[in-house]
Coordinates of C-alpha atoms in Angstrom, one line a residue:
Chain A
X275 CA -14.4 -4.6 15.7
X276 CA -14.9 -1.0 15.3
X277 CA -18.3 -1.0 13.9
X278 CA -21.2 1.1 14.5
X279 CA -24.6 0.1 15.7
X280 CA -27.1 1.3 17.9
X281 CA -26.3 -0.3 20.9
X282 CA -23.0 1.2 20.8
X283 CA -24.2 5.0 20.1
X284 CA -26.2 4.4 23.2
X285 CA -23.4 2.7 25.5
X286 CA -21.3 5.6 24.3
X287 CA -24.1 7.9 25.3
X288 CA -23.8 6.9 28.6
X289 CA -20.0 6.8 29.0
X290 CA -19.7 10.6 27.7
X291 CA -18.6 9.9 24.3
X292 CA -15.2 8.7 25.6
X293 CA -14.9 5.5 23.8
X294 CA -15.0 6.5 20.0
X295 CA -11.9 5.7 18.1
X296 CA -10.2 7.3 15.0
X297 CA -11.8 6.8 12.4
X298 CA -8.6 6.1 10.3
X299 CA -4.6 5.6 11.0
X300 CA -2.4 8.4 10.0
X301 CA 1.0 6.2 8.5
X302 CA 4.0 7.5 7.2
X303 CA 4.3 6.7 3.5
X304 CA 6.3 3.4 2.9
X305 CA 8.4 3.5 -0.1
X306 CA 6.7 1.2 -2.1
X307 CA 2.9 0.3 -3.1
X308 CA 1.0 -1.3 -5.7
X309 CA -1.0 1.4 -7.0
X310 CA -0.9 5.1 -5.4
X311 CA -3.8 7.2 -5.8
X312 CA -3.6 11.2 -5.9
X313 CA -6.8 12.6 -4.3
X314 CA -8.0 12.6 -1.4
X315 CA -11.6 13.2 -2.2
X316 CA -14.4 11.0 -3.0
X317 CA -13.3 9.7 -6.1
X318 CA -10.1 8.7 -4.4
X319 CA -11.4 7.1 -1.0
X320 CA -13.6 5.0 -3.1
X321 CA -11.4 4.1 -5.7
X322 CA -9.2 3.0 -2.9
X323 CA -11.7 1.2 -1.1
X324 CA -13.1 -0.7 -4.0
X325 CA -9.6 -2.0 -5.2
X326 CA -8.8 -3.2 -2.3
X327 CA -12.2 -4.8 -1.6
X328 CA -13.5 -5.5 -5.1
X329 CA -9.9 -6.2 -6.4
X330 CA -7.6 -7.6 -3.7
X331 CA -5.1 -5.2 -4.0
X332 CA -2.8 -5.3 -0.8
X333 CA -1.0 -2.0 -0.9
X334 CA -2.6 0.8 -1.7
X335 CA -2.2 4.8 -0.8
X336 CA -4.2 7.3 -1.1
X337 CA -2.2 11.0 -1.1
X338 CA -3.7 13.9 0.0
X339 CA -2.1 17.2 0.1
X340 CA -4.9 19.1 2.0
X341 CA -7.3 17.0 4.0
X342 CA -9.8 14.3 3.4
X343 CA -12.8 15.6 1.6
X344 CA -11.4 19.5 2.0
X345 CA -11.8 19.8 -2.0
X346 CA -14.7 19.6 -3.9
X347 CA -16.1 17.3 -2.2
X348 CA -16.6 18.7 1.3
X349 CA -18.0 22.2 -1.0
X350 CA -20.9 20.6 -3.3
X351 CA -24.4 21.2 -3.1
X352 CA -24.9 16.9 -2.5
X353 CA -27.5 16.3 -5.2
X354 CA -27.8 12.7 -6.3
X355 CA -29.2 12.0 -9.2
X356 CA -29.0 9.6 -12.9
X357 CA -31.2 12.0 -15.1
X358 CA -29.3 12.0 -18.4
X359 CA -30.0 11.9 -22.1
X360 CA -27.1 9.0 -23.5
X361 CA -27.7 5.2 -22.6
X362 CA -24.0 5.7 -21.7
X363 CA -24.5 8.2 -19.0
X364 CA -27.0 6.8 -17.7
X365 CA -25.3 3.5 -17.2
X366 CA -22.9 5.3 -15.4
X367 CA -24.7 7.4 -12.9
X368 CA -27.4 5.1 -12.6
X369 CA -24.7 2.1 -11.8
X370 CA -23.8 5.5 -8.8
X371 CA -26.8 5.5 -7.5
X372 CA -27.2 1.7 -7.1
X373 CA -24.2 2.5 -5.1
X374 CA -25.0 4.5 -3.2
X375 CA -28.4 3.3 -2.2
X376 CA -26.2 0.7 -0.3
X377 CA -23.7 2.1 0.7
X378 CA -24.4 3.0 4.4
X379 CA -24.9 -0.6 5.0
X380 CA -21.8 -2.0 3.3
X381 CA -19.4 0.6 4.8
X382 CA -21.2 0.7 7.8
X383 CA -21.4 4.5 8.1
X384 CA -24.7 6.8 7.4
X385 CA -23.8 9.2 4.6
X386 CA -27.5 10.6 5.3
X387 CA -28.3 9.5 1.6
X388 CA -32.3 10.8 1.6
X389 CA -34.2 9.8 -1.2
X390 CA -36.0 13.0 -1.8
X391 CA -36.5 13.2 -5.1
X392 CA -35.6 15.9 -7.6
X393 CA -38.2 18.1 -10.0
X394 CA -36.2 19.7 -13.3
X395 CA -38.7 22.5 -13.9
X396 CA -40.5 22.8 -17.2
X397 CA -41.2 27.0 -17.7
X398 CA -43.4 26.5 -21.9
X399 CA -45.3 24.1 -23.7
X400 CA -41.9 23.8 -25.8
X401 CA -39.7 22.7 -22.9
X402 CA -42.5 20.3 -21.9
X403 CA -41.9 18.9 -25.1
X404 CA -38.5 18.5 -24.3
X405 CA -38.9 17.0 -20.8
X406 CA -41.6 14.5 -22.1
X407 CA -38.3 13.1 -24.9
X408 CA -36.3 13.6 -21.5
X409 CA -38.2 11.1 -19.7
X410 CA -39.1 9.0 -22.4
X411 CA -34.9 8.3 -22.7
X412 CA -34.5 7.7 -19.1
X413 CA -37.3 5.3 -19.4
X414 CA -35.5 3.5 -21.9
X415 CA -32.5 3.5 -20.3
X416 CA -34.1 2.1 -17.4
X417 CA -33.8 4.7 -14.7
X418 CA -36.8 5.9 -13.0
X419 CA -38.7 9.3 -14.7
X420 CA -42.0 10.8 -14.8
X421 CA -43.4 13.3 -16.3
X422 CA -45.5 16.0 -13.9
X423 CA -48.0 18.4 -15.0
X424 CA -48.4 22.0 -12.8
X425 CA -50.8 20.9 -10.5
X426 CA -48.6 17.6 -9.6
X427 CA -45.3 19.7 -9.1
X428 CA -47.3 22.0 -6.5
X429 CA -48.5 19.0 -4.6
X430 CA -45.0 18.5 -4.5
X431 CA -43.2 21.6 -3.8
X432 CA -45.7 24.3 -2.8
X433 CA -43.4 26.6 -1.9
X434 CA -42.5 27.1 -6.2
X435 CA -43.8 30.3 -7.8
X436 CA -47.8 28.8 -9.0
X437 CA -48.7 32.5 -9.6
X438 CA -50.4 33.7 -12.5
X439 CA -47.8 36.8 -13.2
X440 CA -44.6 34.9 -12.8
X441 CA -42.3 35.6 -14.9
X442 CA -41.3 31.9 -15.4
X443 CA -44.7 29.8 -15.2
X444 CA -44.5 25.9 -14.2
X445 CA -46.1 23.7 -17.0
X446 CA -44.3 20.4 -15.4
X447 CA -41.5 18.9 -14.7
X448 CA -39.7 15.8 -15.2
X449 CA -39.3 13.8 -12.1
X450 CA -36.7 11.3 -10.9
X451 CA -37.7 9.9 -7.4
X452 CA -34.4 8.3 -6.5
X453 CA -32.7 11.1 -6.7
X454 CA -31.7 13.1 -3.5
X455 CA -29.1 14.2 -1.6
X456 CA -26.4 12.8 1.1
X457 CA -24.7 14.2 3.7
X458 CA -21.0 15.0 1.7
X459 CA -18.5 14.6 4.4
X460 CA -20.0 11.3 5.3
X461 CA -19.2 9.7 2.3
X462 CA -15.4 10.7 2.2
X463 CA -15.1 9.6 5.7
X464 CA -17.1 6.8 5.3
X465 CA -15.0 5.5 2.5
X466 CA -11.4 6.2 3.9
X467 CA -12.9 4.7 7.1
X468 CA -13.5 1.6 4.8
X469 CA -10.7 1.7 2.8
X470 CA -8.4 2.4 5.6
X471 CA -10.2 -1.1 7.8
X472 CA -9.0 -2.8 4.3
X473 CA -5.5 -1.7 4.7
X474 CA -5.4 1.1 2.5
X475 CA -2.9 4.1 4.3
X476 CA -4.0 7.5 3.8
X477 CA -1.7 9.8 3.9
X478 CA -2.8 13.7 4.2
X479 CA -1.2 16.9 4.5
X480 CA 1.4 15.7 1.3
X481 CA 1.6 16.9 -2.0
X482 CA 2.8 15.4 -4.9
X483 CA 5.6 17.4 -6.4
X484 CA 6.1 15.6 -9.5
X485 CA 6.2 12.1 -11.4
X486 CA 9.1 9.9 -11.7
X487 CA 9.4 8.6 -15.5
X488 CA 12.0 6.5 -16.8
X489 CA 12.1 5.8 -20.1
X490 CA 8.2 7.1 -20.9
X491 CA 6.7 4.9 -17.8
X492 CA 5.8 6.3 -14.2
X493 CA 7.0 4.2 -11.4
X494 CA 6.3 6.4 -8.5
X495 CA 5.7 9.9 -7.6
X496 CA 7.9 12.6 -6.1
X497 CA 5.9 13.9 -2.9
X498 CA 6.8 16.7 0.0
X499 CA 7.4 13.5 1.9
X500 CA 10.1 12.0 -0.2
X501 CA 9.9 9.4 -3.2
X502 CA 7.0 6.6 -3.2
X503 CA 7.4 4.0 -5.8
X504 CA 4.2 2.3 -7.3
X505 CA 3.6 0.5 -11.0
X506 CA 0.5 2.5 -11.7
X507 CA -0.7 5.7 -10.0
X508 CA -4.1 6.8 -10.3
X509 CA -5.0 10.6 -10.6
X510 CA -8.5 11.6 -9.2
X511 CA -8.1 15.1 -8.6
X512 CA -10.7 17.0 -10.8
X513 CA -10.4 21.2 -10.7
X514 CA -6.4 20.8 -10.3
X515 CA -6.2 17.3 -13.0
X516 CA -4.0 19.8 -16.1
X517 CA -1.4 21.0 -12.6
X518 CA -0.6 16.8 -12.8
X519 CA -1.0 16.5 -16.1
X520 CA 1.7 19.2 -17.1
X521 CA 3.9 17.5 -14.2
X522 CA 3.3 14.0 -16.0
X523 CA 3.7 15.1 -19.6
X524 CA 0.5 14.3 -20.7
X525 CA -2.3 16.4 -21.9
X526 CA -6.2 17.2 -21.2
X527 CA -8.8 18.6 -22.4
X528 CA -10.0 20.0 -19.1
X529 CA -10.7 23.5 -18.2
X530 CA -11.0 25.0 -14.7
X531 CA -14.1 27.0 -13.8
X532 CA -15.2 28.1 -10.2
X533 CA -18.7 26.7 -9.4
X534 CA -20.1 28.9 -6.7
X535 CA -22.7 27.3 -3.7
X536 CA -24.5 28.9 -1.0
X537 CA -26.5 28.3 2.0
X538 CA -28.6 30.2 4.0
X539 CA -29.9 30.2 7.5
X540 CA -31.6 27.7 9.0
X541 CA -35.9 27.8 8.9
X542 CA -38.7 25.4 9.1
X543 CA -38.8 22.9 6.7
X544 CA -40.1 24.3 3.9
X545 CA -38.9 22.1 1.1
X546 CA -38.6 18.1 1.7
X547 CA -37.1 18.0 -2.1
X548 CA -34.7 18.9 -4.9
X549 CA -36.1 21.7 -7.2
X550 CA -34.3 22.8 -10.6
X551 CA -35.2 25.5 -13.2
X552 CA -32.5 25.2 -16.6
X553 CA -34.3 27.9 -17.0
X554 CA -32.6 30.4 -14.5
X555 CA -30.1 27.8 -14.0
X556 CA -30.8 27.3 -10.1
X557 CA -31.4 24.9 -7.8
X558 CA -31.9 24.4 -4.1
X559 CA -33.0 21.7 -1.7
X560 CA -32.9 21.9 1.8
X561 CA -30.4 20.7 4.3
X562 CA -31.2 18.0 7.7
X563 CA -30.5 21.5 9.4
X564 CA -32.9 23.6 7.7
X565 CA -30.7 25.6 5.7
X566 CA -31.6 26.3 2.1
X567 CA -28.5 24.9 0.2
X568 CA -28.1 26.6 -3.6
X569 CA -26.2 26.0 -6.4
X570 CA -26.0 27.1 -9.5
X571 CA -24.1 27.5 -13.0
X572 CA -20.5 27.7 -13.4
X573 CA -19.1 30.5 -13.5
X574 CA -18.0 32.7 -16.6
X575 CA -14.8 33.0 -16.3
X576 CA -11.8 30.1 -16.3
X577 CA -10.2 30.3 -12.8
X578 CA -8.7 27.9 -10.1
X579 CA -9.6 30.9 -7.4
X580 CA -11.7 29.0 -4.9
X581 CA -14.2 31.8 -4.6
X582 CA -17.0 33.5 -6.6
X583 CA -17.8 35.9 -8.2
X584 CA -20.2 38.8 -8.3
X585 CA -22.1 38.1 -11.7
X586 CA -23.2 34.6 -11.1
X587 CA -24.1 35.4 -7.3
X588 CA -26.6 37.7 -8.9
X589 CA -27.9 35.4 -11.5
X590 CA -28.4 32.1 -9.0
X591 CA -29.9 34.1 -6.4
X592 CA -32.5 36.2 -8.4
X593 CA -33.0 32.8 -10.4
X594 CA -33.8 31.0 -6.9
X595 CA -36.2 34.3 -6.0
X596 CA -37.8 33.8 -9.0
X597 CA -38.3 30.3 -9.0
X598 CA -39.7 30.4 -4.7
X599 CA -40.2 34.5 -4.1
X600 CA -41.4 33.3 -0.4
X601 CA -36.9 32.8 0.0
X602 CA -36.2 36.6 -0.9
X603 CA -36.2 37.5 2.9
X604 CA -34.6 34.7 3.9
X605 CA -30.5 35.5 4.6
X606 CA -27.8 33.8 3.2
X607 CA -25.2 32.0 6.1
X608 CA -22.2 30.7 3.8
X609 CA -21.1 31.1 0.6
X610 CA -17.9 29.5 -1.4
X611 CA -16.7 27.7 -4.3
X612 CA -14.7 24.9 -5.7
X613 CA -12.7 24.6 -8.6
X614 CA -14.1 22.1 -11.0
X615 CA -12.8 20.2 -14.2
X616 CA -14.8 20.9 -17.5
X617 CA -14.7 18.6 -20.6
X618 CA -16.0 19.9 -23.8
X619 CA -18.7 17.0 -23.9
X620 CA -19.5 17.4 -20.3
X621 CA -18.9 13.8 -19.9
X622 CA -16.2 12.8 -17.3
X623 CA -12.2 11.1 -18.4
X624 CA -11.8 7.8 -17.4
X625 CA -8.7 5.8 -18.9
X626 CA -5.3 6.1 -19.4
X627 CA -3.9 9.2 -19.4
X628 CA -1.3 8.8 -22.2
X629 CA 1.8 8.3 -20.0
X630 CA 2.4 5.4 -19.5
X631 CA 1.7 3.9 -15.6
X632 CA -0.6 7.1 -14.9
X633 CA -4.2 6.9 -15.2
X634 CA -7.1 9.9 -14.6
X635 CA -10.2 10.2 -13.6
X636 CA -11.9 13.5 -14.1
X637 CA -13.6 15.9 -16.3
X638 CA -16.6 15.3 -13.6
X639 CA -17.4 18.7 -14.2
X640 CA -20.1 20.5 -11.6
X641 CA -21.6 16.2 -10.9
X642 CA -19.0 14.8 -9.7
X643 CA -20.5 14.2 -5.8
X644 CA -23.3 12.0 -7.2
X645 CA -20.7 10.3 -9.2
X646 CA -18.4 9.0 -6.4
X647 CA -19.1 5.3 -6.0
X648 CA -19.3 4.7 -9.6
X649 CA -16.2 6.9 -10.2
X650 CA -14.4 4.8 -7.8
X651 CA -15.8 1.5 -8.5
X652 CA -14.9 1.8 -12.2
X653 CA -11.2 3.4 -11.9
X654 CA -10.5 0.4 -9.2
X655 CA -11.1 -1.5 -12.1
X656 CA -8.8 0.2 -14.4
X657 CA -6.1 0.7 -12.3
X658 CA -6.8 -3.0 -11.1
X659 CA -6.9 -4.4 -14.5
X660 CA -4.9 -1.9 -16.4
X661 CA -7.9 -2.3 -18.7
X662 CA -12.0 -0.3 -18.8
X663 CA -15.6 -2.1 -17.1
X664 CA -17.5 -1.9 -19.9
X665 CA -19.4 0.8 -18.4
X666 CA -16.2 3.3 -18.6
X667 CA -14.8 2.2 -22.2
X668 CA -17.1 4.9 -23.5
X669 CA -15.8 7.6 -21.5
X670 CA -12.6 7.0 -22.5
X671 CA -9.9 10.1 -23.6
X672 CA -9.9 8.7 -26.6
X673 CA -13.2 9.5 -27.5
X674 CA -12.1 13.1 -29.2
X675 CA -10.2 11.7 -31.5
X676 CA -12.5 8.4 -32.6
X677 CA -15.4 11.4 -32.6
X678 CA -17.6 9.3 -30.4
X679 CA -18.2 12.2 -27.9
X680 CA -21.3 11.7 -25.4
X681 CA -22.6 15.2 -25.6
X682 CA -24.6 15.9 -21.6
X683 CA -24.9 19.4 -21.8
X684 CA -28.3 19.1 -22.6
X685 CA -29.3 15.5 -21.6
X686 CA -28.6 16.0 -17.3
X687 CA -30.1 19.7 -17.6
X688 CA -27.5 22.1 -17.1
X689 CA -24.0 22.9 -18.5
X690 CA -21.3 21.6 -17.1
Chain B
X173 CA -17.9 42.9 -10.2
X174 CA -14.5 42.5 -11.7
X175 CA -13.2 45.2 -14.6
X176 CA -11.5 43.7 -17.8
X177 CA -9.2 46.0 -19.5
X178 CA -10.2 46.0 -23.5
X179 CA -7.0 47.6 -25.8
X180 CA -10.0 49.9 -27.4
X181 CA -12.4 50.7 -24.7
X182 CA -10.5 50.9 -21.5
X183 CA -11.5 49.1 -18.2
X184 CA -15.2 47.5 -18.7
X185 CA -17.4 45.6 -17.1
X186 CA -16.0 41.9 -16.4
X187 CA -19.3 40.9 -17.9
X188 CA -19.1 42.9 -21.5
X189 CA -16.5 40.1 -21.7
X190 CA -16.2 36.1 -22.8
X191 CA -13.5 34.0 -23.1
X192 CA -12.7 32.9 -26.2
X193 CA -9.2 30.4 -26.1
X194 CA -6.4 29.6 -25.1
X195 CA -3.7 32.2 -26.7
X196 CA -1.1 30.8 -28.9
X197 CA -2.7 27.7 -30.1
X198 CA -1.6 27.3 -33.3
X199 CA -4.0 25.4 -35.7
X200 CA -2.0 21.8 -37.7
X201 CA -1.4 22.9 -41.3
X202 CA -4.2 21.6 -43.0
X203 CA -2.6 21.2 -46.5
X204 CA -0.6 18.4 -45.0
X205 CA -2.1 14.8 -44.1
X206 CA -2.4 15.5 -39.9
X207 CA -3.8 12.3 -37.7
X208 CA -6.7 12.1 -35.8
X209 CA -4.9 12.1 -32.4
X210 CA -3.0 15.9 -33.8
X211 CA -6.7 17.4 -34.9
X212 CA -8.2 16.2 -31.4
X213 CA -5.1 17.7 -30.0
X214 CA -5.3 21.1 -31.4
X215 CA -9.4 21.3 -31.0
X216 CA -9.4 19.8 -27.2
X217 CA -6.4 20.0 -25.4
X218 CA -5.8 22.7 -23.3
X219 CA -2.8 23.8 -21.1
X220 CA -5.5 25.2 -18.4
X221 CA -2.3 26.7 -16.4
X222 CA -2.9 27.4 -12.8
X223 CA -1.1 30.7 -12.3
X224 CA -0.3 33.6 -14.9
X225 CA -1.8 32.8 -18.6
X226 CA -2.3 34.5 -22.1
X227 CA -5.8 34.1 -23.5
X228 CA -7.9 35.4 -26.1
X229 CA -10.9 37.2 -25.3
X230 CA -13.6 38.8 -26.8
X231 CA -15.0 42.5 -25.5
X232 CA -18.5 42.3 -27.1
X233 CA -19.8 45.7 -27.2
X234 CA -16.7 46.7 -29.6
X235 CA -16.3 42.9 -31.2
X236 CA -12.8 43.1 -30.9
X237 CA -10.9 40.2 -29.8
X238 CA -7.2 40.9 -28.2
X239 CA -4.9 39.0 -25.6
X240 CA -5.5 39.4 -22.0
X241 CA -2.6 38.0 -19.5
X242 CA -4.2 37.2 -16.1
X243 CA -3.6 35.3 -13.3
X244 CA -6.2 32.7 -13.0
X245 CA -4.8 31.6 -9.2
X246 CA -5.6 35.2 -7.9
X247 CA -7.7 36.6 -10.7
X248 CA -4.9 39.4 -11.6
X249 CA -5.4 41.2 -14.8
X250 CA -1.3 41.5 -15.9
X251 CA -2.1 42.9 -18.8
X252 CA -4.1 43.5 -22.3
X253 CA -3.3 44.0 -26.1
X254 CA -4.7 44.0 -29.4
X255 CA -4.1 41.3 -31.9
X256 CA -3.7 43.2 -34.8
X257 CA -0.4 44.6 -35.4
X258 CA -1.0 47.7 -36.2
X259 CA -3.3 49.9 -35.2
X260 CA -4.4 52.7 -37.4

């Protein structure tokens, strides 16, 4: 009824654009639902979408106290990508990707995913080393990785720093083809566009307030719209996950850093894929626009500020100079940050959260765009089932205190 | 750039600092049998509180550690003390 297709862009075209609908209802909250979901971000939308496609699950919400997408992520740098060390991981993102490969088509909406490709930059012989076991385990794990010498990575991306002075010479780099980026907004209005088609009411601009326990189990949350009642309510709301834990008396182990982005003004395309150096800790790709979008580490210091600050502007931005010195001149447009949700293993929560009724997903850390459809898919099945796809059993809370941890900081290239 | 109060130095650099902990953590008593879930507890679990918080930090051109009270909302500095309890 209210799908997309050529024919209607162009009958639309003609007609001045007057016949475009919303793309999703804006309901009250009823006061009762099978399962609520907090979050109104990726992870959310999709959660919500897949449990009410993949699960049958009739009423849903999905509460947002900002706007759709208006969190992390509408402020990512949109890098997709399933380059990680532990068959676990890899299971996970690479299930994402698979995802997300088709998901224009399913949900009928063009999240812009561009399979570009992304180089992680080898700077020594020793590092090479390191990339080769790299893309020996991704082989194994059966996502797609090859190994590039100098002279392949220039064909590539001439625009790197090939000189013979440079501070941080390219021996290689490991790459993953199916890797790219997508356009962000798309996919959380693409999803609650799907979700909301599937009967799923999104409800924006409210914030839950608190939980309502009785006797140890959560039947509902207390919202600046009055009381909703629901058996299980899922939590997907990464940087601010330990503000609903504390309100739902359970506890993470999550901290909150700022991870800083930046883009700069448009030019000519100069870069048709994703480059990465662990060695300054940089990235960049550039946008359908033209603009050069950056991102970097987090930042040093724990914070839920939503802006930057000064000492890892300097590091990302010299890092990026050094990595392509032909950007120095080039001027930045926009620069921001979101708050993101740490773990100590770098590996995301998935499970229950130790209240009983609530459940979390988080811990995504600085991946957590290139993680929506399997984050969603996964925790529709948990919430769903009230019990882990085997993919998510391993990423579990419960890992710290079995010891199982799946330790990414190294594996997927950069700490986080 | 940000300045960091340190109890010895005086306002430094934000980035002679590093975080070091939560403040106020205190550690199961060992001598007794603890669980698993108790030991995960104390080594993972963080409050991560959005708004004024006590944390331990470390000001590494002097090595000393000492609490620093911030708000990590607005980024704040309340306020910054030694550890030790007295200082000579």
């Amino acid at each position: 009824m209210r799908s997309y297709s050529a024919l209607k862009v162009l009958r639309e075209g003609l007609r001045g654009h007057t016949g475009w609908q919303p793309l999703w209802r804006s309901p009250e909250p009823q006061t009762n639902y099978d399962v609520i979901i907090i979050g109104g971000g990726g992870h959310g939308l999709a959660t919500a979408y897949y449990l009410a496609k993949n699960h049958n699950v009739r009423r849903i919400a999905v509460i947002e106290k900002g706007w759709l997408g208006g969190g992390n992520t509408g402020r990512n740098t949109t890098i997709i990508r399933s380059n990680y060390f532990y068959p676990e991981s890899t299971r996970l993102y690479d299930l994402s990707v698979r995802l997300y490969e088709n998901l224009a088509r399913e949900i009928n909406y063009n999240v812009m995913f561009s399979q570009r490709g992304m180089l992680v930059l080898s700077h020594s012989e020793a590092e090479m080393e390191i990339a080769a076991r790299t893309v020996n385990a991704m082989q194994l794990n059966g996502a797609d990785a090859e190994l590039l010498d100098a002279r392949d990575v220039q064909k590539k991306a001439p625009i790197l720093n090939f000189r013979d002075d440079a501070r941080y010479p390219i021996h290689g780099a490991i790459w993953q083809g199916r890797a790219g980026t997508a356009r962000h907004d798309a996919v959380a209005w693409g999803y609650a566009r799907a979700a909301d088609e599937l009967g799923v009411d999104i409800i924006q601009n409210c914030e839950v307030t608190g939980f309502s326990i009785q006797g140890g189990r959560c039947n509902g949350v207390e919202t600046t719209k009055g009381k909703i009642h629901a058996d299980r309510v899922g939590v997907a709301v990464a940087g601010h996950s330990s503000v609903l834990a504390e309100m739902g008396g359970y506890t993470l182990p999550i901290h909150s850093y700022a991870l800083q982005a930046f883009v700069t003004e448009a030019v000519k395309p100069v870069m048709d894929t994703v480059a990465f150096s662990p060695m300054t800790g940089s990235y960049f790709s550039q946008s359908d626009k033209g603009g050069l979008v950056i991102g970097g580490a987090l930042d040093r210091i724990p914070s839920y500020a939503q802006r930057g600050n000064t000492p890892m502007q300097e590091t990302v931005l010299s890092g990026i100079i050094e990595m392509a010195p032909a950007l120095a001149k080039v001027k930045l447009l926009r620069h921001w940050a979101g708050n993101v949700d740490v773990s100590p293993d770098s590996s995301p929560l998935i499970g229950p959260s130790g209240t009983d009724g609530i459940y979390v997903n988080c811990g995504w850390g600085t991946g957590g765009f290139k993680a929506i459809p399997a984050g969603g898919y996964l925790f529709a099945h948990l919430l769903a089932t009230g019990s882990h796809h085997e993919i998510s059993r391993p990423f579990d809370l419960d890992r710290f205190s079995t010891g199982r941890m799946l330790d990414e900081a190294a594996g997927s290239g950069i700490a986080h | 750039m940000q300045s960091f109060p340190c109890p010895f130095c005086g306002p430094r650099d934000e980035r002679e600092f590093h975080f070091a902990g939560e403040a106020d953590k205190i550690r199961p008593d060992t001598t007794q049998t603890i669980s698993d879930a108790e030991w995960a507890d104390y080594l993972f679990n963080l409050k991560n509180s959005r708004g004024p918080t006590r944390e331990i930090w470390v000001h590494t051109p002097c090595q000393e550690y000492f609490v620093m009270e911030r708000d990590t909302a607005t980024m704040d500095v309340i306020g910054a003390h030694s550890l030790r309890k007295d200082i000579a």
